[in-house]
XYZ file of C-alpha atoms in Angstrom:
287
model
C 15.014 -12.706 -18.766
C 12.206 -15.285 -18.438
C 8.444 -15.302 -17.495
C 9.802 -16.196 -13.794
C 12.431 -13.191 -13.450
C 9.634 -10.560 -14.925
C 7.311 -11.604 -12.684
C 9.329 -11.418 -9.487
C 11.200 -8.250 -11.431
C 7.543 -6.649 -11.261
C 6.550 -7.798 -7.777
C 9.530 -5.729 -6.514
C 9.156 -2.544 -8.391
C 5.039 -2.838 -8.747
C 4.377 -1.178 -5.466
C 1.241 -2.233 -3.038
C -0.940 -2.334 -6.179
C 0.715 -5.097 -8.114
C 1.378 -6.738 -4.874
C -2.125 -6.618 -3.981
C -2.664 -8.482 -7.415
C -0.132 -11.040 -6.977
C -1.701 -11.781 -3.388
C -4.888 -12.317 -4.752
C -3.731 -14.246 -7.153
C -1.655 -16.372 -5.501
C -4.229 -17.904 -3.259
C -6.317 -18.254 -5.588
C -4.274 -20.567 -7.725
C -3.139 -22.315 -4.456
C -6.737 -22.422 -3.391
C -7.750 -24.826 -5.935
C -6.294 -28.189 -4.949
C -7.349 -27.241 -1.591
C -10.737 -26.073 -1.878
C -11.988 -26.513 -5.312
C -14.703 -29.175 -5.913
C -14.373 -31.040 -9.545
C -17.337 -32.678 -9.297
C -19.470 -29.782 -8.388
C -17.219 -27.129 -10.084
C -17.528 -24.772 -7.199
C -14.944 -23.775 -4.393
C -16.272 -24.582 -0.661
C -13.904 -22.843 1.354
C -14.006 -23.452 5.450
C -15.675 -21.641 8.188
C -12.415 -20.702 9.654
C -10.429 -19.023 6.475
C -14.116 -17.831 4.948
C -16.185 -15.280 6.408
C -19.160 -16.498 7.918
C -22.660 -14.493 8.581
C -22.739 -16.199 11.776
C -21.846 -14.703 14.765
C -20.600 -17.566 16.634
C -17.758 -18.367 13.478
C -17.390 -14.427 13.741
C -16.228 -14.597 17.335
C -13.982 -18.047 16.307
C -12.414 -16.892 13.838
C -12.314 -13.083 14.050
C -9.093 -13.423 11.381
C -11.680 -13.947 8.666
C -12.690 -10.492 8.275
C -9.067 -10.520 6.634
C -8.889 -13.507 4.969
C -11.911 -13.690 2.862
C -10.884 -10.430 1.219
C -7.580 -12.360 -0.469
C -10.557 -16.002 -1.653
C -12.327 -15.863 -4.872
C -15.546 -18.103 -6.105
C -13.888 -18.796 -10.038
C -11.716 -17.625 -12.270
C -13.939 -14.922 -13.496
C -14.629 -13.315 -10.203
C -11.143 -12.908 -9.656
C -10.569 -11.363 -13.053
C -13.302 -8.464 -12.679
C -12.264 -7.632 -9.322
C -8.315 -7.779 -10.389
C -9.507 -5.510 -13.308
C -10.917 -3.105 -11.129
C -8.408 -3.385 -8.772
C -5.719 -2.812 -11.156
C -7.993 0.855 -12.989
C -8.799 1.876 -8.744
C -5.546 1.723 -7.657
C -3.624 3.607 -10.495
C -6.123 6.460 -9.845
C -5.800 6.465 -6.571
C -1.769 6.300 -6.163
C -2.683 9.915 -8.419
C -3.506 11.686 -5.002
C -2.235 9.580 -2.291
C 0.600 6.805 -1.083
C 1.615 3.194 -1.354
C 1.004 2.948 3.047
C -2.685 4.521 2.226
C -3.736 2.369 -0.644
C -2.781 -0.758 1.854
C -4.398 0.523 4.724
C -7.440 1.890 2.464
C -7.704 -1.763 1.110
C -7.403 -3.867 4.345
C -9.741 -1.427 6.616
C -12.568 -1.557 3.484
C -12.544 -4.880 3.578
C -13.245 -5.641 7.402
C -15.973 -2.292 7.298
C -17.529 -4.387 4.390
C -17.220 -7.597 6.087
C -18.910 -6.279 9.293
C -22.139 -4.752 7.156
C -22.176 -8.171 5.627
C -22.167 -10.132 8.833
C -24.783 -7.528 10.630
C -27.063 -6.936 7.929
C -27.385 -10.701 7.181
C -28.664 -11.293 10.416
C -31.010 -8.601 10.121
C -32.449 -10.084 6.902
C -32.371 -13.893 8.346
C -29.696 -14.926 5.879
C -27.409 -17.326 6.675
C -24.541 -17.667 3.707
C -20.655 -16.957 3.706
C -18.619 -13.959 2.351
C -15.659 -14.563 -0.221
C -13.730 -11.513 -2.492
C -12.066 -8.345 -2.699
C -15.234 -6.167 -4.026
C -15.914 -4.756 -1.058
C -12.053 -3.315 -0.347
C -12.195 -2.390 -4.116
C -15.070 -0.688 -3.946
C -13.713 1.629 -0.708
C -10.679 2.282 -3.085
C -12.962 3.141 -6.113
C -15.342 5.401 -4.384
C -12.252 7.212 -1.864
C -10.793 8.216 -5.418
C -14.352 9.000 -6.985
C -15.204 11.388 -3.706
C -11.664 13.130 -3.835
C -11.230 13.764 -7.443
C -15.193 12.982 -8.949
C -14.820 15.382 -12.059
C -11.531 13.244 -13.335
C -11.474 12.525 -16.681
C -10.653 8.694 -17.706
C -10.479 7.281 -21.088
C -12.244 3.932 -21.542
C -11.650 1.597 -24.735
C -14.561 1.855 -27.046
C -16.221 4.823 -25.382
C -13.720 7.413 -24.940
C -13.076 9.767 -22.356
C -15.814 10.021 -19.251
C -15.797 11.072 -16.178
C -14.967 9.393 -13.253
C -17.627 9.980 -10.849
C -19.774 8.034 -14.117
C -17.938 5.334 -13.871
C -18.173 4.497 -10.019
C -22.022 5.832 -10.140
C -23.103 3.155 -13.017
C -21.097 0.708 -11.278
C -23.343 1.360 -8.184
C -26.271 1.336 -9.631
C -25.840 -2.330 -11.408
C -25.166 -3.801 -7.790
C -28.133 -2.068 -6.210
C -30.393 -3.001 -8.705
C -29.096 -7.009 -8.276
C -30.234 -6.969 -4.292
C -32.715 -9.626 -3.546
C -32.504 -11.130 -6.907
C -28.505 -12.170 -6.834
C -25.753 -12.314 -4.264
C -27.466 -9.930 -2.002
C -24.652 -10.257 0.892
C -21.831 -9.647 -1.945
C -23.703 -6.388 -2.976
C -24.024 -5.417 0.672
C -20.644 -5.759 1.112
C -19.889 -3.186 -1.919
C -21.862 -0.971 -0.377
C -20.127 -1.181 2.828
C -16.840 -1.071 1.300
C -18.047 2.208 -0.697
C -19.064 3.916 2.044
C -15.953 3.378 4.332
C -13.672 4.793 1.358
C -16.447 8.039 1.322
C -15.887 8.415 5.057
C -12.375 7.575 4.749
C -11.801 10.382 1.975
C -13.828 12.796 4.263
C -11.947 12.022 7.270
C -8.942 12.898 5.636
C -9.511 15.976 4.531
C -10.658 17.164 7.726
C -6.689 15.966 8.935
C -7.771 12.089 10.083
C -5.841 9.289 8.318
C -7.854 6.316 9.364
C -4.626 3.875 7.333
C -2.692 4.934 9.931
C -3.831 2.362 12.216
C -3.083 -0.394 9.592
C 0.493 0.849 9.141
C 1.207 1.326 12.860
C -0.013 -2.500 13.292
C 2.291 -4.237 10.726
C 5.220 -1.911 11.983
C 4.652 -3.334 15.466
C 4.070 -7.199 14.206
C 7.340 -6.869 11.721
C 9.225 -5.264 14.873
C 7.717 -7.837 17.471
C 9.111 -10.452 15.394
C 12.375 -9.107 14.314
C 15.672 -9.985 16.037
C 17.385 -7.430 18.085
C 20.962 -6.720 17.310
C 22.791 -6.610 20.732
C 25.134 -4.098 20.796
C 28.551 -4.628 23.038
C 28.675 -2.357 25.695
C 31.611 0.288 25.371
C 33.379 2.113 27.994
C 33.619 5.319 26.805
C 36.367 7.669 28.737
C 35.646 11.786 28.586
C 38.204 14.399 29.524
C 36.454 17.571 30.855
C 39.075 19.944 30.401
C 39.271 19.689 26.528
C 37.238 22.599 25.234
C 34.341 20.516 22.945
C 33.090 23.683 21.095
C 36.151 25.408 20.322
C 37.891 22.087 18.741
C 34.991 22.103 16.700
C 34.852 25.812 15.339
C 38.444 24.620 14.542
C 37.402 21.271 12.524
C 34.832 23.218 10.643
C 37.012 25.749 9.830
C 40.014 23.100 8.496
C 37.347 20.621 6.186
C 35.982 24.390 4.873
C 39.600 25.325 3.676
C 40.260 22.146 2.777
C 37.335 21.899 0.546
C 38.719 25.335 -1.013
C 42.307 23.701 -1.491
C 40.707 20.815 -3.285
C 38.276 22.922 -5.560
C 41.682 25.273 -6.363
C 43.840 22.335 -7.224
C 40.410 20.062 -9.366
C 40.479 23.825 -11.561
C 44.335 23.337 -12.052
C 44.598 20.131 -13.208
C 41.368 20.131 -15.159
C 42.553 23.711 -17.046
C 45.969 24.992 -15.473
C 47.307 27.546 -13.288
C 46.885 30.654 -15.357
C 43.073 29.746 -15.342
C 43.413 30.553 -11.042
C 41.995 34.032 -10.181
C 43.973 36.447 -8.362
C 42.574 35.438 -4.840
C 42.649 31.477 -5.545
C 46.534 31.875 -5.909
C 46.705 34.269 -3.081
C 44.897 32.012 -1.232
C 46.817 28.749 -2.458
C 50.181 30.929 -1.705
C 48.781 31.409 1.678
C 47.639 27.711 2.423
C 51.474 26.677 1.254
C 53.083 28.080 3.817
C-alpha cells in the first residue's frame, strides 16, 4: 500500500472528523494557484467564495457563510485550526455522533459568521472573514459544557482538565481584541457560544444538527435518480384462507429447523449421541 491508497484507505474509515480535515485541506492546497499572491505572500480570496462584513456581498452571496469556513490565510493557520480540530472532535465523538459533529460544525460556523458580519458593522469595520475557528470553537466549547471536568493528557504538561484547556484558550483570544484580528476573535466567540447553546439545547431534548442532516438528505435525494419500478399485475384469490396457510408455514420451517439441528448433531457426533425425544421425534418426522 502507498501514500495514495492510505490516504483514501483513511478518508473512508476516518469518519466526519478526518473528512472534515481532508476538506479543509483540500482547498487549501487547491486554493493556492488560485488565490495565492507570490509577490505579496498573502492569499486574496473573492467577495463571492469569502465572507464579507458587508451586507450588500452578504445578501449576494449568502453561500459564503459556508464557504469561508473550508479557506485558510497560510499554512500555519490551517495547521492550528486542523490541530484543534483533530483534539475537539475526538472528544466530542466521546458523547455524541458522526451526523452531530457535522451539523455541530457547519451550524457554528454560519452562527460565527453572522456575529462577525453584525458586530463589524457595529464597530465600523469593514474587512473579510476566512477559517474554521469559529466552527472549532462551537465543537470545543459543546464538549467543554457537556463533559467540563474531563481529564486530558497534554505532552509536556500532563493530565488537565478540560474545561482548562478551552478556558485559557478563551482567554488568549479575548485578550487579542482591538489589538489583532478583532473580527477572527469575534467569530470564536460566536462559534463558542452557539456550541454552549447547542449543548444546552440538547439536553433539554432539542437537536439543533438536525436541521443540517435533514437538508443534505433532501439535496442528496433531490438529486438522485429514481429507479422506476415496472408495474405488476398482481392477481388475489379470496377464498384461500391467508392466516391459516401461514400458522401452517410457520409451523413446517419450525420442524424443519428441528430436523436440521437433529441430523447437524448426527453427523457432527452420531446417532447414539440423539436423546430419547430427538429420535422419537426424527422416527416421527420419517414417516
Amino acid at each position: 500500500m502507498n501514500i495514495l491508497d492510505d490516504i483514501k484507505l483513511q478518508y473512508k474509515i476516518g469518519g466526519i472528523a478526518n473528512r472534515l480535515i481532508y476538506w479543509n485541506v483540500g482547498v487549501f492546497l487547491i486554493s493556492i494557484p488560485l488565490f495565492y499572491q507570490f509577490k505579496t505572500g498573502f492569499f486574496e480570496y473573492p467577495m463571492w467564495i469569502s465572507l464579507s462584513s458587508n451586507p450588500k456581498d452578504v445578501l449576494y452571496f449568502p453561500y459564503t457563510f459556508i464557504t469561508y469556513i473550508f479557506l485558510h490565510g497560510g499554512f500555519w493557520h490551517l495547521f492550528y485550526n486542523m490541530m484543534v480540530l483533530n483534539f475537539a472532535s475526538r472528544l466530542f465523538l466521546t458523547f455524541f455522533t458522526q451526523k452531530q459533529l457535522l451539523g455541530l460544525y457547519i451550524l457554528s460556523g454560519i452562527f460565527a459568521g453572522l456575529c462577525f458580519v453584525i458586530l463589524s458593522n457595529l464597530m465600523g469595520m469593514n474587512s473579510t472573514l476566512v477559517g474554521a475557528s469559529g466552527a472549532i470553537m462551537g465543537i470545543l466549547v459543546a464538549t467543554t459544557t457537556y463533559q467540563p471536568l474531563m481529564v486530558v493528557r497534554l505532552l509536556l504538561i500532563g493530565n488537565v482538565k478540560l474545561w482548562h484547556i478551552t478556558g485559557v484558550t478563551l482567554l488568549l483570544f479575548l485578550l487579542q481584541i482591538g489589538i489583532a484580528n478583532t473580527g477572527g476573535h469575534i467569530a470564536h466567540f460566536g462559534g463558542a457560544f452557539f456550541g454552549f447553546v447547542y449543548i444546552k439545547l440538547l439536553q433539554n431534548g432539542t437537536d439543533l444538527s438536525a436541521i443540517v442532516s435533514r437538508v443534505i438528505d433532501f439535496f442528496v435525494n433531490l438529486f438522485q435518480p429514481k429507479k422506476s419500478t415496472p408495474f405488476k399485475r398482481v392477481h388475489v384469490n379470496p377464498k384461500k384462507p391467508v392466516v391459516k396457510s401461514a400458522s401452517k408455514i410457520i409451523a413446517k420451517d419450525k420442524n424443519q429447523q428441528q430436523i436440521d439441528e437433529i441430523l447437524d448433531k448426527i453427523s457432527q457426533s452420531g446417532y447414539d449421541s440423539l436423546t430419547a425425544e430427538e429420535k422419537e421425534f426424527l422416527f416421527k418426522a420419517g414417516k
